[in-house]
Short mmCIF file of N, CA and C in Angstrom, two decimals:
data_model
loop_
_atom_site.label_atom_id
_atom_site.label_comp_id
_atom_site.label_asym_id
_atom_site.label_seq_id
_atom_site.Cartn_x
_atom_site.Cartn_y
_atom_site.Cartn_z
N UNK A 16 0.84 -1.18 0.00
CA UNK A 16 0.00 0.00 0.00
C UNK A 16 0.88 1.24 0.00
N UNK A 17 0.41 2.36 -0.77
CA UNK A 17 1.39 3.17 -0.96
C UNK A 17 1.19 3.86 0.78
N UNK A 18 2.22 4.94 0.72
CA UNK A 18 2.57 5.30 2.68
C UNK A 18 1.69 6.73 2.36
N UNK A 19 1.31 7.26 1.38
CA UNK A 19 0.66 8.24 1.40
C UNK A 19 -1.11 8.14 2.28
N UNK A 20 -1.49 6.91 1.51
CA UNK A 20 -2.77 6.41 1.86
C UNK A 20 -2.86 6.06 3.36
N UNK A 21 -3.93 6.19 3.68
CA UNK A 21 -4.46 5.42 5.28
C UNK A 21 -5.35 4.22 5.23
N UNK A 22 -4.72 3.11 5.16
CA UNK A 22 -5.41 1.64 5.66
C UNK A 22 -6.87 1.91 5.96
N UNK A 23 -7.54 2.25 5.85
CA UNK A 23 -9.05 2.56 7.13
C UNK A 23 -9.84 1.23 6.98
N UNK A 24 -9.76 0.18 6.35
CA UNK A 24 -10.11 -0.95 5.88
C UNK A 24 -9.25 -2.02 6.57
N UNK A 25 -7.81 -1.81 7.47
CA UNK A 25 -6.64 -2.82 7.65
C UNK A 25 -7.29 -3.65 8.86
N UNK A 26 -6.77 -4.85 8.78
CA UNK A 26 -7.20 -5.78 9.77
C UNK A 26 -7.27 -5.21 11.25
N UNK A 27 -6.38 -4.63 11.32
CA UNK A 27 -6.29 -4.44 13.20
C UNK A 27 -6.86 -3.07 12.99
N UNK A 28 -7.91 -2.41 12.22
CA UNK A 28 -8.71 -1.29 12.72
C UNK A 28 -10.01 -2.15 12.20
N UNK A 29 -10.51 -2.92 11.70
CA UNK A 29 -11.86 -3.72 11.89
C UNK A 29 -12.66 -3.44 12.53
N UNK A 30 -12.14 -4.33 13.68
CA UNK A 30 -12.71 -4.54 15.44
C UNK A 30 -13.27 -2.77 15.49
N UNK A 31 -12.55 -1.83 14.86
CA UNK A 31 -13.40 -0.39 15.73
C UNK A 31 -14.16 -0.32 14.81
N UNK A 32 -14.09 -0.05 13.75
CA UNK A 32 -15.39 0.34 12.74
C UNK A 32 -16.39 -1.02 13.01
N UNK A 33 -15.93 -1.93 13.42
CA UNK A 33 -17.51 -2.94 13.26
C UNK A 33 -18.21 -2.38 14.81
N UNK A 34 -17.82 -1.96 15.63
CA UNK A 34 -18.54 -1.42 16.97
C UNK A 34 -19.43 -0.43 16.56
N UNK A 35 -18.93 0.73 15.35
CA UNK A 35 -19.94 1.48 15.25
C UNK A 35 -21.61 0.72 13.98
N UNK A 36 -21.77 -0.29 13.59
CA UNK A 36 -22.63 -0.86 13.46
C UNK A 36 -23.84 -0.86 13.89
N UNK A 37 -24.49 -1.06 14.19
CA UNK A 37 -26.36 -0.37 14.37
C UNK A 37 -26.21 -0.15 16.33
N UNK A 38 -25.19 1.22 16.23
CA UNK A 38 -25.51 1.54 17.54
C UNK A 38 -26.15 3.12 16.94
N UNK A 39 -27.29 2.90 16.30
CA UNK A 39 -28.23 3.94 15.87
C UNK A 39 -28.57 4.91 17.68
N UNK A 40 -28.93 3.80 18.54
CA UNK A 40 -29.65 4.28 19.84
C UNK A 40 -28.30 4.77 20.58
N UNK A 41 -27.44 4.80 20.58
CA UNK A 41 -26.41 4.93 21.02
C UNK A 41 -25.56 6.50 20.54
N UNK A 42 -25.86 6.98 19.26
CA UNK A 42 -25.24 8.24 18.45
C UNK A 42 -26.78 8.87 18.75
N UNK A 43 -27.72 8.49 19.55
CA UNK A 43 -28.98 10.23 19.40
C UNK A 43 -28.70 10.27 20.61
N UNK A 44 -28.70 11.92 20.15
CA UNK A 44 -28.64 12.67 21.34
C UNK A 44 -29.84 13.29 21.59
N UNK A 45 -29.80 14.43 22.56
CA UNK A 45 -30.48 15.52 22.95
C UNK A 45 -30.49 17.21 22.67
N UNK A 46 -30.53 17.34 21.42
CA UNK A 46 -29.99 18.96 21.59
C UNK A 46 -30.48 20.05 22.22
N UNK A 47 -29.97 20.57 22.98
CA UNK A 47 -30.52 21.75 23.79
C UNK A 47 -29.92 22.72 22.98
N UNK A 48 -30.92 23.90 22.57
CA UNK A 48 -30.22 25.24 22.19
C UNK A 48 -30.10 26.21 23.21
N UNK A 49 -28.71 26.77 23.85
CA UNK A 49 -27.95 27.72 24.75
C UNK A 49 -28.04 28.80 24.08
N UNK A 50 -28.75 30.10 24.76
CA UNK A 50 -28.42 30.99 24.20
C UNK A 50 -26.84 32.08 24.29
N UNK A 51 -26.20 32.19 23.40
CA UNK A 51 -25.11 32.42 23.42
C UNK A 51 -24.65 33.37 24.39
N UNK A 52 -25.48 34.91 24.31
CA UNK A 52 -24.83 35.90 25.32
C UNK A 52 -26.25 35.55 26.12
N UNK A 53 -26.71 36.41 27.54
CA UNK A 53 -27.71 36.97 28.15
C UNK A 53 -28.53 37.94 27.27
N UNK A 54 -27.83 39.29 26.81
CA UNK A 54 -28.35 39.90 26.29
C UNK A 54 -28.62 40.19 24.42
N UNK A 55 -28.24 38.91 23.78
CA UNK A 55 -28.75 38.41 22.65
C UNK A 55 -30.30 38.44 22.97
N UNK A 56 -30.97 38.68 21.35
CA UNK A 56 -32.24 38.20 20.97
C UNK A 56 -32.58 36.86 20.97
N UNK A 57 -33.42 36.75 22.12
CA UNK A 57 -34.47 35.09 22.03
C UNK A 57 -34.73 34.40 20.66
N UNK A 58 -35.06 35.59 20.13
CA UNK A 58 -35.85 35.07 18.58
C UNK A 58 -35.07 34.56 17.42
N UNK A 59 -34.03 35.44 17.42
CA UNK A 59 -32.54 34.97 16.09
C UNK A 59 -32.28 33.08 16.40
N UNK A 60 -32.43 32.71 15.72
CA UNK A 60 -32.13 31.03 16.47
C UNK A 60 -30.58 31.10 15.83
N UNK A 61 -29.78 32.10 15.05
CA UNK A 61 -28.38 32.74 14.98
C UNK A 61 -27.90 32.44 16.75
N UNK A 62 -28.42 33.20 17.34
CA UNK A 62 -27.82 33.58 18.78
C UNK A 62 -27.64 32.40 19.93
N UNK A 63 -27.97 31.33 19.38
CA UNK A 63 -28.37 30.06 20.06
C UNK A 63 -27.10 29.17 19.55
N UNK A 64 -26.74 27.97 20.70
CA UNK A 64 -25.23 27.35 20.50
C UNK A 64 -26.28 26.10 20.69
N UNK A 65 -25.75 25.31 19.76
CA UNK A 65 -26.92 23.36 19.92
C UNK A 65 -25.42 22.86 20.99
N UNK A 66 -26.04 22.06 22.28
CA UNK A 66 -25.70 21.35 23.16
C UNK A 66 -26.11 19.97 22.99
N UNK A 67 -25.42 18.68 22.36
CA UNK A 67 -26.19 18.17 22.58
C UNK A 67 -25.45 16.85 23.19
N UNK A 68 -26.45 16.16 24.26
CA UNK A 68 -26.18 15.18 25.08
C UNK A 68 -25.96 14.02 24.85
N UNK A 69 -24.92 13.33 24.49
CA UNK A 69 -25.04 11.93 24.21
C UNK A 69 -24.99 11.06 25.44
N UNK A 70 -25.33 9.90 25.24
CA UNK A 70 -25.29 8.66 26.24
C UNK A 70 -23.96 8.50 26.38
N UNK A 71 -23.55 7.95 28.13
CA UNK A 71 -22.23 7.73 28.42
C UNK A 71 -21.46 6.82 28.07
N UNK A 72 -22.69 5.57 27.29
CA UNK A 72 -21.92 4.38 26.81
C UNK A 72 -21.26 4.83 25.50
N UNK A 73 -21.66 5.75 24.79
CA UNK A 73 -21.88 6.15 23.21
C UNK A 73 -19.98 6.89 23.53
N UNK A 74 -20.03 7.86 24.54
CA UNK A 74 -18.77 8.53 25.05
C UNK A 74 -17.54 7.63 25.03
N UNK A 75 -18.29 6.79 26.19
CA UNK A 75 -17.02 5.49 26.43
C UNK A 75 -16.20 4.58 25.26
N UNK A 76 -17.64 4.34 24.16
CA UNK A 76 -17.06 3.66 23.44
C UNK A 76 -16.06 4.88 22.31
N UNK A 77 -16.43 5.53 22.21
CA UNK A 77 -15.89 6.72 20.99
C UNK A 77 -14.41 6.60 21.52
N UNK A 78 -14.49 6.86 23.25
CA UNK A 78 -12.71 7.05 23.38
C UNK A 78 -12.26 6.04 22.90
N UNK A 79 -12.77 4.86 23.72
CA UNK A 79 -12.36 3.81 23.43
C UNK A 79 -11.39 3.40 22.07
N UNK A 80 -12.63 3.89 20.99
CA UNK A 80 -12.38 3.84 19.86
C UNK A 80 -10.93 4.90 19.11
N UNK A 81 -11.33 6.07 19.53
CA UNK A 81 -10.09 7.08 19.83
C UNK A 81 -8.90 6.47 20.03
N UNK A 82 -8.60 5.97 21.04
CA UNK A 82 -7.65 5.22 21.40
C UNK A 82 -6.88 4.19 20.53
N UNK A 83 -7.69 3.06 20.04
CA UNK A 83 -7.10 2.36 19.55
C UNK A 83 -6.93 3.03 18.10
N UNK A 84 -7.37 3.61 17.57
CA UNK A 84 -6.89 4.47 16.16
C UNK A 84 -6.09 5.09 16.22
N UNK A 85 -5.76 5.82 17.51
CA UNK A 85 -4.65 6.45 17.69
C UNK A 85 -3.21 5.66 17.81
N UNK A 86 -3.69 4.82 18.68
CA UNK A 86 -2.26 3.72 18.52
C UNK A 86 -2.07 2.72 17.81
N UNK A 87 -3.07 2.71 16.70
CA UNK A 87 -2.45 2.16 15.45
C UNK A 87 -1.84 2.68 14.63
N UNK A 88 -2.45 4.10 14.53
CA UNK A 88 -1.67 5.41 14.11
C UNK A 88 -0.27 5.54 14.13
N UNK A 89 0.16 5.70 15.43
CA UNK A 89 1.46 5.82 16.10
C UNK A 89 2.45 4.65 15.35
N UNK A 90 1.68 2.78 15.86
CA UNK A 90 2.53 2.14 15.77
C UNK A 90 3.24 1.93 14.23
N UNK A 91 1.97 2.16 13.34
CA UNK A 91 2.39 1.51 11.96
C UNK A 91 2.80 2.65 10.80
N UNK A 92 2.34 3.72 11.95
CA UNK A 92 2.50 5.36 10.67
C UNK A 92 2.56 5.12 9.21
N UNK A 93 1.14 5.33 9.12
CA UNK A 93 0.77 5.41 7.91
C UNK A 93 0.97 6.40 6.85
N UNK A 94 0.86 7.62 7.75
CA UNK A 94 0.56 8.78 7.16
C UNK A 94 2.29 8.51 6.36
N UNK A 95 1.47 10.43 5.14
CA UNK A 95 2.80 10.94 4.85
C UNK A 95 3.30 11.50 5.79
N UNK A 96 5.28 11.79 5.44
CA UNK A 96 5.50 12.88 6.28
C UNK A 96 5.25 13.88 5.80
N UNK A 97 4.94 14.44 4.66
CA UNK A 97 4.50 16.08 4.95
C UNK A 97 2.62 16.25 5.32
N UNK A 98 2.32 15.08 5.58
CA UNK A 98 0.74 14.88 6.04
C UNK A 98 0.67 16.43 6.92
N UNK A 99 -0.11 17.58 7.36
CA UNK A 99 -0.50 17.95 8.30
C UNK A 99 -1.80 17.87 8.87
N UNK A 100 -2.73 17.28 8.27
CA UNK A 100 -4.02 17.06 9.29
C UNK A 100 -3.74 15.90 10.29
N UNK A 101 -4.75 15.59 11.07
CA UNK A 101 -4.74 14.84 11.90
C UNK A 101 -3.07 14.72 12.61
N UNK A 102 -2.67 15.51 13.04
CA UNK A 102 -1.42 15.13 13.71
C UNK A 102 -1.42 16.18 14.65
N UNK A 103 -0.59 15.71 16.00
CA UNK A 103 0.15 16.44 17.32
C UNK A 103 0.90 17.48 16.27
N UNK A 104 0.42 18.65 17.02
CA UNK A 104 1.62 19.61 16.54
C UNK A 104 1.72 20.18 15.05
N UNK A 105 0.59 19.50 14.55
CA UNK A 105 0.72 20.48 12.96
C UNK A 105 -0.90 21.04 13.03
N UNK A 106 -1.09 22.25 11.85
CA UNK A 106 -1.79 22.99 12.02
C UNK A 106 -2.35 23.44 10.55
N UNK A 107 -2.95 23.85 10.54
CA UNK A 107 -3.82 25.08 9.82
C UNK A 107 -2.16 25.71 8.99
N UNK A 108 -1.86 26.18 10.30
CA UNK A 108 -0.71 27.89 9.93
C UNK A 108 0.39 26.38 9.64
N UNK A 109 0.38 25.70 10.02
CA UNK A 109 1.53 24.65 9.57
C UNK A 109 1.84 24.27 8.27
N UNK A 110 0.33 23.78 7.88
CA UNK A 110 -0.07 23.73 6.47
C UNK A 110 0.83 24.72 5.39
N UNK A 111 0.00 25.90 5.73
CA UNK A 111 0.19 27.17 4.92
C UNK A 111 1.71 27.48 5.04
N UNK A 112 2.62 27.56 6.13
CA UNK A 112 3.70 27.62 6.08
C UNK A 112 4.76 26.74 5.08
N UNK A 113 4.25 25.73 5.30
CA UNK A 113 4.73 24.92 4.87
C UNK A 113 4.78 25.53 2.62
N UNK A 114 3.51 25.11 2.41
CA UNK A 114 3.44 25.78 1.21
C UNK A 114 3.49 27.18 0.63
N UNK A 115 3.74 28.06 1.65
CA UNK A 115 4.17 29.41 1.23
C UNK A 115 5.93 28.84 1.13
N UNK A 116 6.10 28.54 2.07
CA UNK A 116 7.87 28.25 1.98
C UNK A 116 8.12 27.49 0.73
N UNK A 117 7.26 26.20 0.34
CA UNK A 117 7.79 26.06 -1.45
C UNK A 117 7.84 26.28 -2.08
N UNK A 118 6.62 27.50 -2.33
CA UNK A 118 6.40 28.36 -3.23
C UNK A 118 7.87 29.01 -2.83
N UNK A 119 8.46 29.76 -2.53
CA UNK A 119 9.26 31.00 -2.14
C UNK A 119 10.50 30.34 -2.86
N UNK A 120 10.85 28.82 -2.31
CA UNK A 120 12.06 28.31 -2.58
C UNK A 120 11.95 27.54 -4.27
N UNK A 121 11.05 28.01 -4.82
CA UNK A 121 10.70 27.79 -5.87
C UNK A 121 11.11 28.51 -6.90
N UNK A 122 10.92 29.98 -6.57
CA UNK A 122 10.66 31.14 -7.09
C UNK A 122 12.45 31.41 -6.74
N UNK A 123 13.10 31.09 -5.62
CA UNK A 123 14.33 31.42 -5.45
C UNK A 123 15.86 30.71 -6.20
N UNK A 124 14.93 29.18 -6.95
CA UNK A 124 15.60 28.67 -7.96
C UNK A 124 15.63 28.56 -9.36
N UNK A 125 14.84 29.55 -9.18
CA UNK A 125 14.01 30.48 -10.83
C UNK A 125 13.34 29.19 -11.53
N UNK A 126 12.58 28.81 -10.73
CA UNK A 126 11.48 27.31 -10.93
C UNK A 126 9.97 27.80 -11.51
N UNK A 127 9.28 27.25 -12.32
CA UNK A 127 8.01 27.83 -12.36
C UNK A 127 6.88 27.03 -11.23
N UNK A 128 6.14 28.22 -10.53
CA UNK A 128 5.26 27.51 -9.46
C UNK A 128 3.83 28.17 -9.28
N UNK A 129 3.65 26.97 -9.36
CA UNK A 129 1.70 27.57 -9.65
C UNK A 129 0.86 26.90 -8.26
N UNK A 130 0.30 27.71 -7.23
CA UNK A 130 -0.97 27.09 -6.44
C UNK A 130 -1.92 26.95 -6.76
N UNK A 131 -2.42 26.20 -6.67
CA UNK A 131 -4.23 25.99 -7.26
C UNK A 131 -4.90 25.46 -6.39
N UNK A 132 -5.83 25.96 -5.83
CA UNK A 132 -7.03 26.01 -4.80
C UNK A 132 -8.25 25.39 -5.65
N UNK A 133 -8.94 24.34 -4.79
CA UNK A 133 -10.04 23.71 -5.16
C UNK A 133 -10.83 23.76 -4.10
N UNK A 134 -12.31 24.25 -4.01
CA UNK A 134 -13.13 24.28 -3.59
C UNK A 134 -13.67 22.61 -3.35
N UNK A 135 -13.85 21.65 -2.95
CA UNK A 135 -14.92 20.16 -3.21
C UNK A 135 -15.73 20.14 -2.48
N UNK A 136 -16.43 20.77 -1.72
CA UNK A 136 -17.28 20.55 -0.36
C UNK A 136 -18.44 20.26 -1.51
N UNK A 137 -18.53 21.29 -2.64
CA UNK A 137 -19.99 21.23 -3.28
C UNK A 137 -20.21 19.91 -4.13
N UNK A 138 -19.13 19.43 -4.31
CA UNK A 138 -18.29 18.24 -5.13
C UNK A 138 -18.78 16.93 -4.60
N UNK A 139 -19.19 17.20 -3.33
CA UNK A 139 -19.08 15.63 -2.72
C UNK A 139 -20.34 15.05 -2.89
N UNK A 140 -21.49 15.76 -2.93
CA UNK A 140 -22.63 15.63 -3.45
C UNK A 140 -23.11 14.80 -4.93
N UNK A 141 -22.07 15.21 -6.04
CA UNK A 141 -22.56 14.79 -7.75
C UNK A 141 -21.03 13.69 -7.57
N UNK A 142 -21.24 13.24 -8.88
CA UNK A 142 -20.87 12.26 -9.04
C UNK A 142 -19.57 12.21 -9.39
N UNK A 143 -18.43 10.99 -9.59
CA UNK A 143 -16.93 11.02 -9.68
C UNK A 143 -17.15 11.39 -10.72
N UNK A 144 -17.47 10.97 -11.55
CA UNK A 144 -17.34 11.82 -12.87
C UNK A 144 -16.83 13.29 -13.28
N UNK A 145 -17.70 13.46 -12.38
CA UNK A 145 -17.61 15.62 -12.70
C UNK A 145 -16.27 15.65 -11.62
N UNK A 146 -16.14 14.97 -10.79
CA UNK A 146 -14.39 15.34 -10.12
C UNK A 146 -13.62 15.31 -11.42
N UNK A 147 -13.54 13.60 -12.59
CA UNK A 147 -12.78 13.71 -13.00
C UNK A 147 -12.62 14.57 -14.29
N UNK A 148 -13.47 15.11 -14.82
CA UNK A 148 -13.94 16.14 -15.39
C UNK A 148 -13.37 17.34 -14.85
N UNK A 149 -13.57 17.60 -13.73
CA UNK A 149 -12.80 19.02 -13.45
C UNK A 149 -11.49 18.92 -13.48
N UNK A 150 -10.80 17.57 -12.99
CA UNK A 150 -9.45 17.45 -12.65
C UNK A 150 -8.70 17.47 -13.87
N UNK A 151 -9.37 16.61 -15.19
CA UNK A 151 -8.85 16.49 -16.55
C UNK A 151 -8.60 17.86 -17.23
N UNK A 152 -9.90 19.04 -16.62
CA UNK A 152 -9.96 20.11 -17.36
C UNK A 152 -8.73 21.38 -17.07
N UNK A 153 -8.79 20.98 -15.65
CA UNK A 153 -7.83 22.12 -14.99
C UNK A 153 -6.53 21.13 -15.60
N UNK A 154 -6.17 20.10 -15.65
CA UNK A 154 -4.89 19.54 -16.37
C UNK A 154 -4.46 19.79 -17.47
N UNK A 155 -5.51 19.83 -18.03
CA UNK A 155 -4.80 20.46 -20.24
C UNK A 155 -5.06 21.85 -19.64
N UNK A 156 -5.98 22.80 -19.27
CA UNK A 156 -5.82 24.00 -19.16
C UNK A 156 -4.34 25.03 -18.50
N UNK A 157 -3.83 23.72 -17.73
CA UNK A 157 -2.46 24.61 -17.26
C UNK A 157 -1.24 24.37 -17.96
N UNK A 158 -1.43 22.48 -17.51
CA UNK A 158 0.27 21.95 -17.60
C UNK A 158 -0.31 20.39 -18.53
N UNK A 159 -0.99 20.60 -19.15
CA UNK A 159 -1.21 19.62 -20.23
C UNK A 159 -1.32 18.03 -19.21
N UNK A 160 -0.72 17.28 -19.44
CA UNK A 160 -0.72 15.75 -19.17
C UNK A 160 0.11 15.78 -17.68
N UNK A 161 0.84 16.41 -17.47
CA UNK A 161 1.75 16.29 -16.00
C UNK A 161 0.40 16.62 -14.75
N UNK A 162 -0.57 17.25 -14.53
CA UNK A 162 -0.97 17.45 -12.90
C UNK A 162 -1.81 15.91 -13.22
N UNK A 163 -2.36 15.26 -14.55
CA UNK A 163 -3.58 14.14 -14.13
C UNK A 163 -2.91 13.33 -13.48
N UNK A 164 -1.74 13.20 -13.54
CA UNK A 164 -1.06 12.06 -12.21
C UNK A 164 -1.24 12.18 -10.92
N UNK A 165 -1.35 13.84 -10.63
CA UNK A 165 -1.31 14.53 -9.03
C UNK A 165 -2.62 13.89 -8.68
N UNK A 166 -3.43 14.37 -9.34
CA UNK A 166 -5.08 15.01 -9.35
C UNK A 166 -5.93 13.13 -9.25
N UNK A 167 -5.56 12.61 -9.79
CA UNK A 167 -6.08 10.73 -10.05
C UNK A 167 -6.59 10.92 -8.70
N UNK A 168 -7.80 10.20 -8.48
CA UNK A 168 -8.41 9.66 -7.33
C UNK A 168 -9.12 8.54 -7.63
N UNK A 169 -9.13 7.01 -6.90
CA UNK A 169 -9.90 5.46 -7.10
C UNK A 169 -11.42 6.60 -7.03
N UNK A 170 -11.94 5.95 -8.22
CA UNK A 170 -13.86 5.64 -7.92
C UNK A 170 -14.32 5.41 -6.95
N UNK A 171 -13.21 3.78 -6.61
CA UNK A 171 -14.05 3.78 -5.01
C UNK A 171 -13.81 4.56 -3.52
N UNK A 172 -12.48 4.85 -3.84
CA UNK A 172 -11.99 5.71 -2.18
C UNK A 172 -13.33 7.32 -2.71
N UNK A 173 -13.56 7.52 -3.36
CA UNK A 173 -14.50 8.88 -3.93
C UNK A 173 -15.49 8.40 -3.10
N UNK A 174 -15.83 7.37 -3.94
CA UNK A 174 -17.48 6.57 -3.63
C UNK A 174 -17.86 6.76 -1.83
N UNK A 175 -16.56 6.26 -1.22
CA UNK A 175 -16.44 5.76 0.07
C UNK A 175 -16.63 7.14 0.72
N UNK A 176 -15.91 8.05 0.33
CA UNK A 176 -15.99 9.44 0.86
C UNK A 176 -17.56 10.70 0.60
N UNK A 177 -17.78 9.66 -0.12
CA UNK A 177 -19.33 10.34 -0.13
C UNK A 177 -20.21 10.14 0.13
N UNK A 178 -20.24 8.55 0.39
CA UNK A 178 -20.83 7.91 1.27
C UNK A 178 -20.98 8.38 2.64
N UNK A 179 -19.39 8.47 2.97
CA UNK A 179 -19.67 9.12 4.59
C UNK A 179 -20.20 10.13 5.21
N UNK A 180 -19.88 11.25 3.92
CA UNK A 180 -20.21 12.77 4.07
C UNK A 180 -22.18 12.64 3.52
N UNK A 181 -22.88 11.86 3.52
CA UNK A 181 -24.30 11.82 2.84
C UNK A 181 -24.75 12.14 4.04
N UNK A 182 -26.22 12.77 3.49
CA UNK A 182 -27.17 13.13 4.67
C UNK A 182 -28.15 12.53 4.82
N UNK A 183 -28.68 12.13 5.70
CA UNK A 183 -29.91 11.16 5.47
C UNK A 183 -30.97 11.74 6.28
#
């Protein structure tokens, strides 16, 4: 498996994803809406923070679960190293640092360097298709045949990811 990817399917993380299985009664909560200040408007449901209560078994098991993802994490490090989500100690500003600094050292070896920002939140909704459609398009539109290598994503890791993000 390449070291970029994350296992989320590997034998010794199983056992946690099969726990979350029809514990439907277990993930409802209670939402209480808090109103944010005292002297906020009642009426704006803006001004209101959702609280909501889960069951202690639902808690227990999540760490639980926490836990052992975490130290599978640790033991078999999956991730990349320039990964910054999900990690101790990297960030947002980590991120960005990180890629302002290549850009810079780019530009300082008289390299050509282009950022390109993609929006997908609206993406996750329609179908792989139109990903690979956009990805093909922005590829001949810049740098011809070189980014569709970057840009490639499996059907099914897509599929899987939209699956998760669905609303029901």
């Amino acid at each position: 498996m390449h070291r970029g990817c994350t296992p989320l399917h590997h034998a010794d993380c199983k056992p946690i994803f099969d726990i979350w299985k029809d514990t439907v009664l277990l993930k409802t909560s209670r939402v209480t809406p808090l109103l944010k200040k005292a002297n906020l408007c009642k009426n704006d449901l803006n001004n209101y923070r959702p609280i909501s209560s889960l069951k202690v078994l639902f808690k227990t098991i999540e760490r639980v679960g926490f836990s052992q993802i975490n130290e599978y994490l640790h033991r078999n490090n999956p991730m990349a190293e320039k990964q910054s989500a999900y990690r101790k100690f990297h960030s947002t500003e980590t991120a960005l640092l990180r890629v302002y600094n290549d850009l810079l050292q780019a530009v300082d070896h008289h390299q050509d360097a282009a950022l390109i920002l993609l929006d997908f939140s609206g993406l996750l909704i329609r179908s792989t298709m139109t990903f690979y459609f956009i990805a093909y398009m922005i590829a001949t539109a810049l740098v011809g045949q070189l980014l569709i290598g970057s840009l490639r994503i499996s059907a099914t890791e897509f599929r899987q990811l939209t699956s998760m993000v669905s609303v029901r």
